[in-house]
Amino acid sequence: QRKNPFSSDDRLASKPAHTHRGDPTYGRPPEGSQTEQRGKDAHSHVGKEVEELCLIIRNTGQVGEDGHVSVTFGQLFETYVTISNKVVGILLRARKHGLVHFEGEMLWQGKDDDVVITLL
């Protein structure tokens, strides 16, 4: 509608057409919008799930020689799947933030049950 010469809506003409990659607002929802708030809420929710996962690893795992708590993926999956069905996604997020370590790019139920997950 911004480029439509027949549009009489002045609100659209006042906004920039689009942002560019160098712009700090590029790829971000408008500040103060409901979309921005939903994103913040989702980020907070995932953060809580990561904390809960770390707590479960601490409670179900065993302390190793290096002082870190470790658990196998199979054991963690059986424990955590009753809480949430997103165990692999939450594990990947926790690894991205440097909270856990495990070998491999992705974990699969059954195939990777013996993979050790270490709480950092």
Tab-separated table of N, CA and C in Angstrom:
chain	number	residue	atom	x	y	z
A	1	GLN	N	0.810	-1.196	0.000
A	1	GLN	CA	0.000	0.000	0.000
A	1	GLN	C	0.850	1.255	0.000
A	2	ARG	N	2.126	1.148	0.445
A	2	ARG	CA	2.967	2.348	0.498
A	2	ARG	C	3.199	2.924	-0.901
A	3	LYS	N	3.282	2.065	-1.887
A	3	LYS	CA	3.582	2.524	-3.242
A	3	LYS	C	2.327	2.671	-4.093
A	4	ASN	N	1.179	2.397	-3.509
A	4	ASN	CA	-0.068	2.475	-4.245
A	4	ASN	C	-0.488	3.944	-4.388
A	5	PRO	N	-0.497	4.471	-5.610
A	5	PRO	CA	-0.855	5.888	-5.784
A	5	PRO	C	-2.323	6.164	-5.500
A	6	PHE	N	-3.154	5.126	-5.441
A	6	PHE	CA	-4.578	5.303	-5.214
A	6	PHE	C	-4.954	5.180	-3.739
A	7	SER	N	-3.967	4.879	-2.886
A	7	SER	CA	-4.238	4.729	-1.467
A	7	SER	C	-4.353	6.106	-0.817
A	8	SER	N	-5.360	6.261	0.024
A	8	SER	CA	-5.529	7.546	0.710
A	8	SER	C	-5.121	7.448	2.176
A	9	ASP	N	-4.506	6.350	2.566
A	9	ASP	CA	-4.107	6.137	3.964
A	9	ASP	C	-2.750	6.805	4.200
A	10	ASP	N	-2.738	7.946	4.886
A	10	ASP	CA	-1.508	8.692	5.134
A	10	ASP	C	-0.590	7.998	6.129
A	11	ARG	N	-1.139	7.122	6.989
A	11	ARG	CA	-0.309	6.440	7.989
A	11	ARG	C	0.756	5.580	7.319
A	12	LEU	N	0.407	4.948	6.203
A	12	LEU	CA	1.356	4.068	5.532
A	12	LEU	C	2.491	4.845	4.889
A	13	ALA	N	2.195	6.008	4.377
A	13	ALA	CA	3.205	6.792	3.680
A	13	ALA	C	4.254	7.352	4.640
A	14	SER	N	3.918	7.491	5.914
A	14	SER	CA	4.859	8.096	6.852
A	14	SER	C	5.913	7.102	7.347
A	15	LYS	N	5.672	5.817	7.197
A	15	LYS	CA	6.632	4.807	7.667
A	15	LYS	C	7.665	4.532	6.581
A	16	PRO	N	8.890	4.191	6.977
A	16	PRO	CA	9.876	3.829	5.961
A	16	PRO	C	9.443	2.539	5.256
A	17	ALA	N	9.800	2.410	3.995
A	17	ALA	CA	9.373	1.260	3.199
A	17	ALA	C	9.891	-0.044	3.805
A	18	HIS	N	11.166	-0.100	4.143
A	18	HIS	CA	11.751	-1.272	4.802
A	18	HIS	C	13.142	-0.927	5.287
A	19	THR	N	13.623	-1.719	6.219
A	19	THR	CA	14.957	-1.467	6.765
A	19	THR	C	15.998	-2.261	5.991
A	20	HIS	N	17.236	-1.877	6.170
A	20	HIS	CA	18.344	-2.541	5.491
A	20	HIS	C	19.188	-3.287	6.512
A	21	ARG	N	20.026	-4.182	6.052
A	21	ARG	CA	20.802	-5.043	6.937
A	21	ARG	C	21.624	-4.288	7.983
A	22	GLY	N	22.153	-3.166	7.691
A	22	GLY	CA	22.958	-2.424	8.637
A	22	GLY	C	22.147	-1.753	9.748
A	23	ASP	N	20.868	-1.634	9.528
A	23	ASP	CA	19.986	-0.967	10.489
A	23	ASP	C	19.809	-1.843	11.732
A	24	PRO	N	19.946	-1.287	12.938
A	24	PRO	CA	19.789	-2.091	14.159
A	24	PRO	C	18.383	-2.655	14.341
A	25	THR	N	17.385	-2.102	13.666
A	25	THR	CA	16.022	-2.627	13.786
A	25	THR	C	15.705	-3.669	12.716
A	26	TYR	N	16.687	-3.990	11.878
A	26	TYR	CA	16.473	-4.965	10.805
A	26	TYR	C	16.122	-6.338	11.383
A	27	GLY	N	15.029	-6.922	10.940
A	27	GLY	CA	14.618	-8.244	11.392
A	27	GLY	C	13.994	-8.255	12.774
A	28	ARG	N	13.671	-7.111	13.299
A	28	ARG	CA	13.084	-6.993	14.635
A	28	ARG	C	11.661	-6.442	14.512
A	29	PRO	N	10.781	-6.867	15.403
A	29	PRO	CA	9.424	-6.292	15.376
A	29	PRO	C	9.464	-4.847	15.875
A	30	PRO	N	8.474	-4.061	15.520
A	30	PRO	CA	8.434	-2.667	15.998
A	30	PRO	C	8.443	-2.615	17.525
A	31	GLU	N	9.195	-1.664	18.059
A	31	GLU	CA	9.317	-1.522	19.508
A	31	GLU	C	7.960	-1.216	20.129
A	32	GLY	N	7.650	-1.923	21.212
A	32	GLY	CA	6.400	-1.723	21.910
A	32	GLY	C	5.221	-2.476	21.320
A	33	SER	N	5.451	-3.252	20.254
A	33	SER	CA	4.357	-3.975	19.620
A	33	SER	C	4.040	-5.269	20.364
A	34	GLN	N	2.885	-5.840	20.060
A	34	GLN	CA	2.516	-7.116	20.661
A	34	GLN	C	3.453	-8.223	20.190
A	35	THR	N	3.928	-8.123	18.980
A	35	THR	CA	4.873	-9.117	18.455
A	35	THR	C	6.155	-9.107	19.260
A	36	GLU	N	6.650	-7.924	19.588
A	36	GLU	CA	7.851	-7.828	20.410
A	36	GLU	C	7.601	-8.439	21.787
A	37	GLN	N	6.443	-8.176	22.367
A	37	GLN	CA	6.126	-8.715	23.692
A	37	GLN	C	6.016	-10.235	23.655
A	38	ARG	N	5.390	-10.778	22.613
A	38	ARG	CA	5.292	-12.236	22.483
A	38	ARG	C	6.680	-12.857	22.366
A	39	GLY	N	7.583	-12.224	21.639
A	39	GLY	CA	8.953	-12.716	21.516
A	39	GLY	C	9.668	-12.724	22.855
A	40	LYS	N	9.490	-11.652	23.624
A	40	LYS	CA	10.109	-11.585	24.954
A	40	LYS	C	9.546	-12.660	25.876
A	41	ASP	N	8.238	-12.877	25.802
A	41	ASP	CA	7.599	-13.902	26.630
A	41	ASP	C	8.110	-15.293	26.257
A	42	ALA	N	8.232	-15.555	24.955
A	42	ALA	CA	8.733	-16.862	24.496
A	42	ALA	C	10.173	-17.070	24.947
A	43	HIS	N	10.990	-16.034	24.851
A	43	HIS	CA	12.384	-16.124	25.283
A	43	HIS	C	12.463	-16.445	26.775
A	44	SER	N	11.625	-15.811	27.555
A	44	SER	CA	11.587	-16.052	28.995
A	44	SER	C	11.146	-17.480	29.298
A	45	HIS	N	10.135	-17.959	28.571
A	45	HIS	CA	9.631	-19.317	28.785
A	45	HIS	C	10.700	-20.361	28.470
A	46	VAL	N	11.401	-20.183	27.366
A	46	VAL	CA	12.460	-21.122	26.997
A	46	VAL	C	13.583	-21.073	28.020
A	47	GLY	N	13.903	-19.900	28.526
A	47	GLY	CA	14.926	-19.779	29.565
A	47	GLY	C	14.565	-20.566	30.813
A	48	LYS	N	13.296	-20.522	31.178
A	48	LYS	CA	12.842	-21.291	32.348
A	48	LYS	C	12.935	-22.785	32.088
A	49	GLU	N	12.609	-23.208	30.855
A	49	GLU	CA	12.711	-24.630	30.520
A	49	GLU	C	14.169	-25.098	30.554
A	50	VAL	N	15.093	-24.253	30.104
A	50	VAL	CA	16.516	-24.600	30.156
A	50	VAL	C	16.961	-24.747	31.607
A	51	GLU	N	16.533	-23.825	32.474
A	51	GLU	CA	16.866	-23.925	33.898
A	51	GLU	C	16.320	-25.221	34.504
A	52	GLU	N	15.089	-25.566	34.146
A	52	GLU	CA	14.474	-26.785	34.662
A	52	GLU	C	15.228	-28.026	34.182
A	53	LEU	N	15.651	-28.016	32.924
A	53	LEU	CA	16.422	-29.132	32.382
A	53	LEU	C	17.736	-29.299	33.145
A	54	CYS	N	18.426	-28.202	33.404
A	54	CYS	CA	19.687	-28.257	34.159
A	54	CYS	C	19.456	-28.792	35.566
A	55	LEU	N	18.356	-28.412	36.180
A	55	LEU	CA	18.024	-28.907	37.517
A	55	LEU	C	17.767	-30.415	37.482
A	56	ILE	N	17.082	-30.888	36.463
A	56	ILE	CA	16.820	-32.318	36.333
A	56	ILE	C	18.112	-33.083	36.099
A	57	ILE	N	19.007	-32.539	35.290
A	57	ILE	CA	20.310	-33.188	35.077
A	57	ILE	C	21.063	-33.264	36.397
A	58	ARG	N	21.044	-32.188	37.161
A	58	ARG	CA	21.730	-32.154	38.453
A	58	ARG	C	21.148	-33.198	39.412
A	59	ASN	N	19.827	-33.366	39.398
A	59	ASN	CA	19.165	-34.292	40.323
A	59	ASN	C	19.284	-35.751	39.902
A	60	THR	N	19.274	-36.027	38.594
A	60	THR	CA	19.292	-37.416	38.136
A	60	THR	C	20.680	-37.911	37.779
A	61	GLY	N	21.602	-37.002	37.502
A	61	GLY	CA	22.941	-37.398	37.076
A	61	GLY	C	23.849	-37.768	38.224
A	62	GLN	N	25.072	-38.146	37.856
A	62	GLN	CA	26.078	-38.508	38.848
A	62	GLN	C	27.302	-37.626	38.661
A	63	VAL	N	27.915	-37.273	39.766
A	63	VAL	CA	29.091	-36.417	39.733
A	63	VAL	C	30.288	-37.242	39.262
A	64	GLY	N	30.981	-36.738	38.260
A	64	GLY	CA	32.151	-37.425	37.723
A	64	GLY	C	33.417	-37.019	38.435
A	65	GLU	N	34.535	-37.565	37.959
A	65	GLU	CA	35.844	-37.263	38.555
A	65	GLU	C	36.201	-35.791	38.417
A	66	ASP	N	35.721	-35.162	37.345
A	66	ASP	CA	36.032	-33.744	37.116
A	66	ASP	C	35.113	-32.806	37.892
A	67	GLY	N	34.163	-33.367	38.640
A	67	GLY	CA	33.262	-32.550	39.438
A	67	GLY	C	31.996	-32.129	38.716
A	68	HIS	N	31.881	-32.453	37.417
A	68	HIS	CA	30.691	-32.122	36.641
A	68	HIS	C	29.670	-33.247	36.742
A	69	VAL	N	28.406	-32.891	36.730
A	69	VAL	CA	27.323	-33.875	36.782
A	69	VAL	C	27.026	-34.331	35.358
A	70	SER	N	26.921	-35.651	35.169
A	70	SER	CA	26.648	-36.219	33.853
A	70	SER	C	25.490	-37.196	33.923
A	71	VAL	N	24.786	-37.319	32.807
A	71	VAL	CA	23.666	-38.242	32.686
A	71	VAL	C	23.625	-38.711	31.234
A	72	THR	N	23.148	-39.918	30.989
A	72	THR	CA	23.010	-40.373	29.609
A	72	THR	C	21.735	-39.789	29.011
A	73	PHE	N	21.735	-39.669	27.702
A	73	PHE	CA	20.570	-39.108	27.021
A	73	PHE	C	19.333	-39.973	27.244
A	74	GLY	N	19.501	-41.284	27.222
A	74	GLY	CA	18.368	-42.176	27.442
A	74	GLY	C	17.720	-41.952	28.797
A	75	GLN	N	18.536	-41.848	29.834
A	75	GLN	CA	18.014	-41.622	31.187
A	75	GLN	C	17.343	-40.252	31.283
A	76	LEU	N	17.982	-39.233	30.706
A	76	LEU	CA	17.406	-37.889	30.731
A	76	LEU	C	16.101	-37.842	29.945
A	77	PHE	N	16.077	-38.503	28.793
A	77	PHE	CA	14.873	-38.498	27.969
A	77	PHE	C	13.704	-39.114	28.723
A	78	GLU	N	13.938	-40.252	29.357
A	78	GLU	CA	12.864	-40.922	30.095
A	78	GLU	C	12.355	-40.058	31.256
A	79	THR	N	13.252	-39.327	31.898
A	79	THR	CA	12.858	-38.473	33.017
A	79	THR	C	12.154	-37.212	32.530
A	80	TYR	N	12.722	-36.563	31.538
A	80	TYR	CA	12.251	-35.240	31.124
A	80	TYR	C	11.034	-35.289	30.219
A	81	VAL	N	10.851	-36.384	29.468
A	81	VAL	CA	9.753	-36.426	28.500
A	81	VAL	C	8.389	-36.370	29.189
A	82	THR	N	8.317	-36.745	30.456
A	82	THR	CA	7.047	-36.612	31.178
A	82	THR	C	6.747	-35.148	31.497
A	83	ILE	N	7.766	-34.308	31.492
A	83	ILE	CA	7.602	-32.883	31.772
A	83	ILE	C	7.359	-32.107	30.475
A	84	SER	N	8.166	-32.413	29.463
A	84	SER	CA	8.071	-31.691	28.197
A	84	SER	C	8.506	-32.602	27.053
A	85	ASN	N	7.868	-32.444	25.905
A	85	ASN	CA	8.239	-33.245	24.747
A	85	ASN	C	9.316	-32.567	23.906
A	86	LYS	N	9.863	-31.470	24.388
A	86	LYS	CA	10.853	-30.702	23.642
A	86	LYS	C	12.269	-30.888	24.194
A	87	VAL	N	12.561	-32.062	24.719
A	87	VAL	CA	13.832	-32.274	25.408
A	87	VAL	C	15.030	-32.014	24.497
A	88	VAL	N	14.984	-32.443	23.260
A	88	VAL	CA	16.133	-32.261	22.366
A	88	VAL	C	16.327	-30.783	22.040
A	89	GLY	N	15.254	-30.073	21.761
A	89	GLY	CA	15.355	-28.647	21.460
A	89	GLY	C	15.880	-27.845	22.638
A	90	ILE	N	15.432	-28.195	23.833
A	90	ILE	CA	15.903	-27.498	25.028
A	90	ILE	C	17.370	-27.828	25.283
A	91	LEU	N	17.776	-29.083	25.024
A	91	LEU	CA	19.188	-29.455	25.157
A	91	LEU	C	20.050	-28.652	24.193
A	92	LEU	N	19.596	-28.497	22.969
A	92	LEU	CA	20.363	-27.721	21.982
A	92	LEU	C	20.484	-26.264	22.423
A	93	ARG	N	19.423	-25.701	22.970
A	93	ARG	CA	19.466	-24.322	23.449
A	93	ARG	C	20.424	-24.198	24.631
A	94	ALA	N	20.389	-25.195	25.545
A	94	ALA	CA	21.279	-25.167	26.702
A	94	ALA	C	22.739	-25.263	26.249
A	95	ARG	N	23.005	-26.076	25.229
A	95	ARG	CA	24.375	-26.178	24.727
A	95	ARG	C	24.805	-24.875	24.067
A	96	LYS	N	23.904	-24.245	23.347
A	96	LYS	CA	24.206	-22.958	22.700
A	96	LYS	C	24.624	-21.918	23.730
A	97	HIS	N	24.031	-21.971	24.921
A	97	HIS	CA	24.354	-21.024	25.983
A	97	HIS	C	25.496	-21.502	26.873
A	98	GLY	N	26.111	-22.638	26.535
A	98	GLY	CA	27.276	-23.115	27.273
A	98	GLY	C	26.949	-23.758	28.610
A	99	LEU	N	25.729	-24.252	28.776
A	99	LEU	CA	25.337	-24.857	30.051
A	99	LEU	C	25.544	-26.366	30.083
A	100	VAL	N	25.475	-27.020	28.935
A	100	VAL	CA	25.685	-28.468	28.858
A	100	VAL	C	26.615	-28.780	27.696
A	101	HIS	N	27.165	-30.000	27.720
A	101	HIS	CA	28.014	-30.464	26.627
A	101	HIS	C	27.637	-31.898	26.292
A	102	PHE	N	27.564	-32.194	25.007
A	102	PHE	CA	27.396	-33.567	24.534
A	102	PHE	C	27.952	-33.652	23.128
A	103	GLU	N	28.349	-34.859	22.745
A	103	GLU	CA	28.925	-35.086	21.421
A	103	GLU	C	27.810	-35.194	20.388
A	104	GLY	N	28.102	-34.768	19.190
A	104	GLY	CA	27.148	-34.866	18.098
A	104	GLY	C	26.355	-33.591	17.916
A	105	GLU	N	25.743	-33.515	16.738
A	105	GLU	CA	24.977	-32.319	16.414
A	105	GLU	C	23.535	-32.434	16.890
A	106	MET	N	22.982	-33.647	16.815
A	106	MET	CA	21.587	-33.888	17.176
A	106	MET	C	21.516	-35.204	17.942
A	107	LEU	N	20.566	-35.312	18.838
A	107	LEU	CA	20.370	-36.548	19.597
A	107	LEU	C	19.048	-37.187	19.189
A	108	TRP	N	19.093	-38.507	18.993
A	108	TRP	CA	17.904	-39.253	18.576
A	108	TRP	C	17.580	-40.312	19.619
A	109	GLN	N	16.300	-40.415	19.960
A	109	GLN	CA	15.866	-41.409	20.940
A	109	GLN	C	16.162	-42.802	20.396
A	110	GLY	N	16.693	-43.659	21.257
A	110	GLY	CA	17.039	-45.021	20.865
A	110	GLY	C	18.463	-45.101	20.347
A	111	LYS	N	18.768	-44.367	19.310
A	111	LYS	CA	20.099	-44.386	18.692
A	111	LYS	C	21.158	-43.775	19.605
A	112	ASP	N	20.839	-42.686	20.264
A	112	ASP	CA	21.815	-41.945	21.071
A	112	ASP	C	21.566	-42.058	22.565
A	113	ASP	N	20.923	-43.134	23.004
A	113	ASP	CA	20.598	-43.290	24.420
A	113	ASP	C	21.837	-43.341	25.310
A	114	ASP	N	22.996	-43.746	24.775
A	114	ASP	CA	24.217	-43.868	25.573
A	114	ASP	C	25.105	-42.627	25.537
A	115	VAL	N	24.685	-41.599	24.812
A	115	VAL	CA	25.470	-40.360	24.738
A	115	VAL	C	25.426	-39.671	26.096
A	116	VAL	N	26.599	-39.267	26.572
A	116	VAL	CA	26.705	-38.633	27.896
A	116	VAL	C	26.496	-37.120	27.752
A	117	ILE	N	25.620	-36.588	28.578
A	117	ILE	CA	25.358	-35.150	28.625
A	117	ILE	C	25.941	-34.633	29.933
A	118	THR	N	26.821	-33.657	29.828
A	118	THR	CA	27.515	-33.132	31.000
A	118	THR	C	27.027	-31.731	31.309
A	119	LEU	N	26.676	-31.504	32.536
A	119	LEU	CA	26.248	-30.184	32.997
A	119	LEU	C	27.490	-29.363	33.312
A	120	LEU	N	27.616	-28.235	32.624
A	120	LEU	CA	28.781	-27.379	32.851
A	120	LEU	C	28.440	-26.320	33.867
